[in-house]
């Protein structure tokens, strides 16, 4: 049977920087610990939230190791290892496996739009070099390539490609996935404002940066869905909708960092060219969070 | 309180033509009767399914009268009265009211993209001339204009604009609507493949041509949602997903007519330039329907 | 050889209404006369500029007859006869021919997206009933269907479909057309801001409402292109670019009517739901026109 | 006065790899030499064609140095130094300047969509660290951010941002640029199939990989435009249109490499995940090239 280590809320930590724009590893570990203690079901460093593409190879390795050390096996870890070249993707995937990751996430980054055959060969080459499972990630907005259900089906024929994360923002894609790939396909939602629709459609989990700010609401939504209580799920979803919308619209690293400050946590600095939210934006976020907490 | 006469499954009949491409009113009445007997909660002639834009003024009036006569008040009726000019829209809205319709549906048809002010003035001019409620219908793909939640809010300030039908195909729009317009907003889903997601988001009803072919499944989905049973709703939705997808992709009038033949009913002819489905398409539909029935 | 009666600047009159929103035929004739006297090479009533879709059958016939009477054969006439149904399109095409039009323009209006076969059958049915040439018009934004070069090639096989008007707004489509259909294909540009690019690509004419306001500049651009003088063409194009951009952005009927007032001409009223430009918009247009005239 | 070192045809070399996917520097120098000898007016290593994003820092530096050495000042060099982080962009820009580049090209790469202020700060930070001119490059399809004419205007206020390369694929953008930024703005076309339209609109140069295969046709098009001969420009453009379309559709590195083989030149290997063209695609290219040469 397929190895599918994730279910529920998979939390994405940000990568905090110090005043010189170097990664602040102790602060990172603290942020990871918060995500574990608040009850999330998985943790995923080096995602978009963690500004993985802005990091050097050495930095990615340091973040990977820091995560595994801090988690200490309490919840499963999903490490982002995507890279434009196949060689580098293999390098990072092997590093993650050796460091102790439970799975890796790979999006087919593509400066030059890749053909279906190139994408299959890319995943296949990586899969052959590791034995932990791979989550194939579809997000046309960031990768520049839209993997069709038919292509995802081909990828799932590779033994250790066992999971799909879908972030195209169109819930109908999840319906197609399930029809095309069967009821047992392990697909995960990566589009925050679609959380309710995706769970209703059968998503096994929700990959999200929101638990940095509102873990209880995220987890409660999952629990309501698990018990099949649609009314409750709807209520909890609408409570958090404004926040989900906000963090997506403003960019996750900027918005999560601002939100951490608002709730009294240190989120560190951003790396240029990313800049903090404008003051008016921060005020808007403050209002949303205040409403949620009271 | 606002007059909101619809809830549940609102069925859209096709308009059947004879061999000379004239409307076959007796057959139309028979198709309406089927929709009533199969338990739908409302009926909506002169929608896209009913090829309203392809009919002359006299034909629209004949269809309106035939519907009211056949329904005899058993379920509420929603008559499409949209037109490019304000004057004609008023004409058809008044006719529908006089004929006994419970409400009218109006989409802001726009050859020339309308401004928000023009759209508000258009609805307002019609609303002042009738006393039955209006469902404002957003479908950028057919109207050429996308009404924002902010604009819809303005429309709902007109006393007898009481309902919104949303067919932009993006479930997030329904989330925005509910956040922007309040929990009590009466919004309806017009995008078939979004039926589950829309009901999960709080849609009060589903405007659909599918009950011409699979009324039990459509109604069961609504009932599962009403009882808050997410698992059951999901199962029933996925059973009908292929059919919903098919009828949308092939065009509702063509697909419904072909489906009626498959289940042994007469759907009449289409009006040119619309042509029947190709044979291979009909075979595909036959397979989908056979699976559903057995 | 193919009958191709148009070359150069084909001017589109607006349809003026009186205070009761009825067509003002004497004023229409005056506006047509202006377009003839200012030296345009063809005239095209009942286009988008002439709000054809907002008119009744009788009104379309009156406009057709008024045009032919006023033109008196001084320049060729191209009458818009598009309709959602094939039957009505035939009706108007025959009327135009009988009234003395030199050609008809047909866009495949499509509430329900038409298949290629349906479109070919539609044009073919009309073509068989008239003997004057047909200009096939591609404008996905208003018709809802994008005719590929391959489909246009099929249409050109119908003997009296002899011209193509392309308004998709992408100059590359004109390159594809010429490559696919041969150097002799008679294609016309319907996208005002592309006037220079389209002529550079080999367009035989420019279908435009701009001559209602700036006929000399429109005609001079054509003449510069005809003499192969790229520098001059570029200069003249950039002189009129702001005006072309403005009238397209604001909607041709609204913008032309406002522009006529500015230059001291009467453009009549619009038909609801269309409303006049806002005051600030009119001021902007006044500035653009003043710059052009001085 | 602004320092604008480019005009005419700016040729983009590919980066060739050996059988181990390491850069083949001697072959690269040979390919650069071909571009110089065939009469191009500028050379631009480390562009998209040169798969810059797939290279390590060391590889980028080696390619930069190899170019400058080979060119020996015969034509001006434009080195791509774009990077996701500001720090790395500065690093590569300084390296290019020190190595002897005449200018650098910078696209605002953005995994996280950048705000206008972030983009200005990014360019400004780089500009302060170098004294050679910068070409700001707009290509929403690869950078994920579309720089408006208003934003480009802000960038041009930075003293050594002196040139704009526009690759959005919409010739109207060039019209807007020239209207917004004035007649003297130095803008360059980066969209191959728009070569004629862009030159007609006033583009000062054409950034293109096509001279690897058909330098004479590219240069002749520029010369026809320079002499203002529109007919000749049109003829020469249509001659090369199929090739331009092909190399863009198939991806420049793949297509140029295949084309080099066809004309008897060695283009080396690609770096994974990029794979060679399929056989049928190569055949199609062979036909296009054969037609051009004979």
PDB file of C-alpha atoms in Angstrom, chain A residues 58-163:
ATOM      1  CA  UNK A  58      23.497  25.797   2.522  1.00  0.00           C
ATOM      2  CA  UNK A  59      20.610  27.701   4.014  1.00  0.00           C
ATOM      3  CA  UNK A  60      18.104  25.139   2.802  1.00  0.00           C
ATOM      4  CA  UNK A  61      20.159  22.408   4.418  1.00  0.00           C
ATOM      5  CA  UNK A  62      20.374  24.300   7.688  1.00  0.00           C
ATOM      6  CA  UNK A  63      16.606  24.801   7.763  1.00  0.00           C
ATOM      7  CA  UNK A  64      16.002  21.133   6.994  1.00  0.00           C
ATOM      8  CA  UNK A  65      18.237  20.013   9.820  1.00  0.00           C
ATOM      9  CA  UNK A  66      16.845  22.533  12.259  1.00  0.00           C
ATOM     10  CA  UNK A  67      13.310  21.314  11.558  1.00  0.00           C
ATOM     11  CA  UNK A  68      14.085  17.624  12.056  1.00  0.00           C
ATOM     12  CA  UNK A  69      16.000  18.349  15.245  1.00  0.00           C
ATOM     13  CA  UNK A  70      13.219  20.456  16.689  1.00  0.00           C
ATOM     14  CA  UNK A  71      10.364  18.153  15.706  1.00  0.00           C
ATOM     15  CA  UNK A  72      12.053  15.062  17.120  1.00  0.00           C
ATOM     16  CA  UNK A  73       9.533  12.818  15.427  1.00  0.00           C
ATOM     17  CA  UNK A  74       6.535  14.230  17.224  1.00  0.00           C
ATOM     18  CA  UNK A  75       4.726  14.920  13.934  1.00  0.00           C
ATOM     19  CA  UNK A  76       5.671  14.022  10.355  1.00  0.00           C
ATOM     20  CA  UNK A  77       7.810  16.441   8.349  1.00  0.00           C
ATOM     21  CA  UNK A  78       7.415  17.373   4.682  1.00  0.00           C
ATOM     22  CA  UNK A  79      10.461  19.150   3.258  1.00  0.00           C
ATOM     23  CA  UNK A  80      10.343  21.299   0.107  1.00  0.00           C
ATOM     24  CA  UNK A  81      13.162  20.317  -2.278  1.00  0.00           C
ATOM     25  CA  UNK A  82      12.001  21.762  -5.597  1.00  0.00           C
ATOM     26  CA  UNK A  83      14.598  23.166  -7.947  1.00  0.00           C
ATOM     27  CA  UNK A  84      14.776  24.236 -11.574  1.00  0.00           C
ATOM     28  CA  UNK A  85      17.303  21.536 -12.436  1.00  0.00           C
ATOM     29  CA  UNK A  86      16.851  17.835 -11.919  1.00  0.00           C
ATOM     30  CA  UNK A  87      20.343  17.509 -10.485  1.00  0.00           C
ATOM     31  CA  UNK A  88      19.742  20.042  -7.722  1.00  0.00           C
ATOM     32  CA  UNK A  89      16.330  18.573  -6.922  1.00  0.00           C
ATOM     33  CA  UNK A  90      17.938  15.185  -6.424  1.00  0.00           C
ATOM     34  CA  UNK A  91      20.611  16.756  -4.257  1.00  0.00           C
ATOM     35  CA  UNK A  92      18.118  18.377  -1.907  1.00  0.00           C
ATOM     36  CA  UNK A  93      15.784  15.355  -1.835  1.00  0.00           C
ATOM     37  CA  UNK A  94      18.641  13.105  -0.787  1.00  0.00           C
ATOM     38  CA  UNK A  95      19.711  15.567   1.837  1.00  0.00           C
ATOM     39  CA  UNK A  96      16.193  15.715   3.273  1.00  0.00           C
ATOM     40  CA  UNK A  97      15.892  11.942   3.390  1.00  0.00           C
ATOM     41  CA  UNK A  98      19.249  11.561   5.088  1.00  0.00           C
ATOM     42  CA  UNK A  99      18.347  14.269   7.589  1.00  0.00           C
ATOM     43  CA  UNK A 100      15.247  12.303   8.557  1.00  0.00           C
ATOM     44  CA  UNK A 101      12.347  13.880   6.664  1.00  0.00           C
ATOM     45  CA  UNK A 102       9.188  11.789   6.332  1.00  0.00           C
ATOM     46  CA  UNK A 103       8.477  13.027   2.818  1.00  0.00           C
ATOM     47  CA  UNK A 104       9.494  15.651   0.299  1.00  0.00           C
ATOM     48  CA  UNK A 105       7.359  18.063  -1.680  1.00  0.00           C
ATOM     49  CA  UNK A 106       8.252  18.791  -5.296  1.00  0.00           C
ATOM     50  CA  UNK A 107       6.732  21.336  -7.635  1.00  0.00           C
ATOM     51  CA  UNK A 108       7.937  21.244 -11.248  1.00  0.00           C
ATOM     52  CA  UNK A 109       9.596  24.652 -11.253  1.00  0.00           C
ATOM     53  CA  UNK A 110       9.877  25.707 -14.825  1.00  0.00           C
ATOM     54  CA  UNK A 111      11.459  28.774 -16.255  1.00  0.00           C
ATOM     55  CA  UNK A 112      11.025  27.115 -19.613  1.00  0.00           C
ATOM     56  CA  UNK A 113       7.599  25.507 -19.746  1.00  0.00           C
ATOM     57  CA  UNK A 114       8.180  21.785 -19.404  1.00  0.00           C
ATOM     58  CA  UNK A 115       6.520  19.110 -21.519  1.00  0.00           C
ATOM     59  CA  UNK A 116       4.653  16.278 -19.816  1.00  0.00           C
ATOM     60  CA  UNK A 117       7.464  13.877 -20.669  1.00  0.00           C
ATOM     61  CA  UNK A 118      10.059  16.192 -19.159  1.00  0.00           C
ATOM     62  CA  UNK A 119       8.028  16.466 -15.960  1.00  0.00           C
ATOM     63  CA  UNK A 120       7.610  12.692 -15.645  1.00  0.00           C
ATOM     64  CA  UNK A 121      11.327  12.170 -16.245  1.00  0.00           C
ATOM     65  CA  UNK A 122      12.121  14.819 -13.645  1.00  0.00           C
ATOM     66  CA  UNK A 123      10.018  13.196 -10.918  1.00  0.00           C
ATOM     67  CA  UNK A 124      11.183   9.754 -11.927  1.00  0.00           C
ATOM     68  CA  UNK A 125      14.844  10.695 -11.687  1.00  0.00           C
ATOM     69  CA  UNK A 126      14.348  12.072  -8.188  1.00  0.00           C
ATOM     70  CA  UNK A 127      12.140   9.202  -7.052  1.00  0.00           C
ATOM     71  CA  UNK A 128      14.780   6.666  -7.983  1.00  0.00           C
ATOM     72  CA  UNK A 129      17.321   8.297  -5.703  1.00  0.00           C
ATOM     73  CA  UNK A 130      15.236   8.366  -2.523  1.00  0.00           C
ATOM     74  CA  UNK A 131      12.944   5.949  -0.723  1.00  0.00           C
ATOM     75  CA  UNK A 132      10.689   8.347   1.190  1.00  0.00           C
ATOM     76  CA  UNK A 133       7.408   9.388  -0.417  1.00  0.00           C
ATOM     77  CA  UNK A 134       7.005  12.415  -2.679  1.00  0.00           C
ATOM     78  CA  UNK A 135       4.134  14.883  -2.722  1.00  0.00           C
ATOM     79  CA  UNK A 136       3.680  16.241  -6.265  1.00  0.00           C
ATOM     80  CA  UNK A 137       2.605  19.845  -6.078  1.00  0.00           C
ATOM     81  CA  UNK A 138       0.533  21.629  -8.703  1.00  0.00           C
ATOM     82  CA  UNK A 139       0.501  25.403  -8.573  1.00  0.00           C
ATOM     83  CA  UNK A 140       0.508  26.953 -12.027  1.00  0.00           C
ATOM     84  CA  UNK A 141       0.761  30.469 -10.632  1.00  0.00           C
ATOM     85  CA  UNK A 142       4.216  29.856  -9.174  1.00  0.00           C
ATOM     86  CA  UNK A 143       5.576  27.011 -11.301  1.00  0.00           C
ATOM     87  CA  UNK A 144       4.384  28.288 -14.639  1.00  0.00           C
ATOM     88  CA  UNK A 145       3.107  24.860 -15.619  1.00  0.00           C
ATOM     89  CA  UNK A 146      -0.310  23.363 -14.970  1.00  0.00           C
ATOM     90  CA  UNK A 147      -0.219  19.620 -14.388  1.00  0.00           C
ATOM     91  CA  UNK A 148      -3.405  18.050 -15.737  1.00  0.00           C
ATOM     92  CA  UNK A 149      -5.156  15.203 -13.883  1.00  0.00           C
ATOM     93  CA  UNK A 150      -3.898  12.940 -16.667  1.00  0.00           C
ATOM     94  CA  UNK A 151      -0.300  13.962 -15.995  1.00  0.00           C
ATOM     95  CA  UNK A 152      -0.743  13.591 -12.248  1.00  0.00           C
ATOM     96  CA  UNK A 153      -2.022  10.090 -12.902  1.00  0.00           C
ATOM     97  CA  UNK A 154       1.226   9.299 -14.707  1.00  0.00           C
ATOM     98  CA  UNK A 155       3.216  10.673 -11.785  1.00  0.00           C
ATOM     99  CA  UNK A 156       1.293   8.518  -9.307  1.00  0.00           C
ATOM    100  CA  UNK A 157       2.481   5.453 -11.209  1.00  0.00           C
ATOM    101  CA  UNK A 158       5.964   6.195  -9.891  1.00  0.00           C
ATOM    102  CA  UNK A 159       6.039   4.052  -6.717  1.00  0.00           C
ATOM    103  CA  UNK A 160       7.026   6.711  -4.210  1.00  0.00           C
ATOM    104  CA  UNK A 161       4.976   9.542  -5.634  1.00  0.00           C
ATOM    105  CA  UNK A 162       2.046   8.995  -3.286  1.00  0.00           C
ATOM    106  CA  UNK A 163       0.454  12.389  -2.668  1.00  0.00           C
TER     107      UNK A 163
END
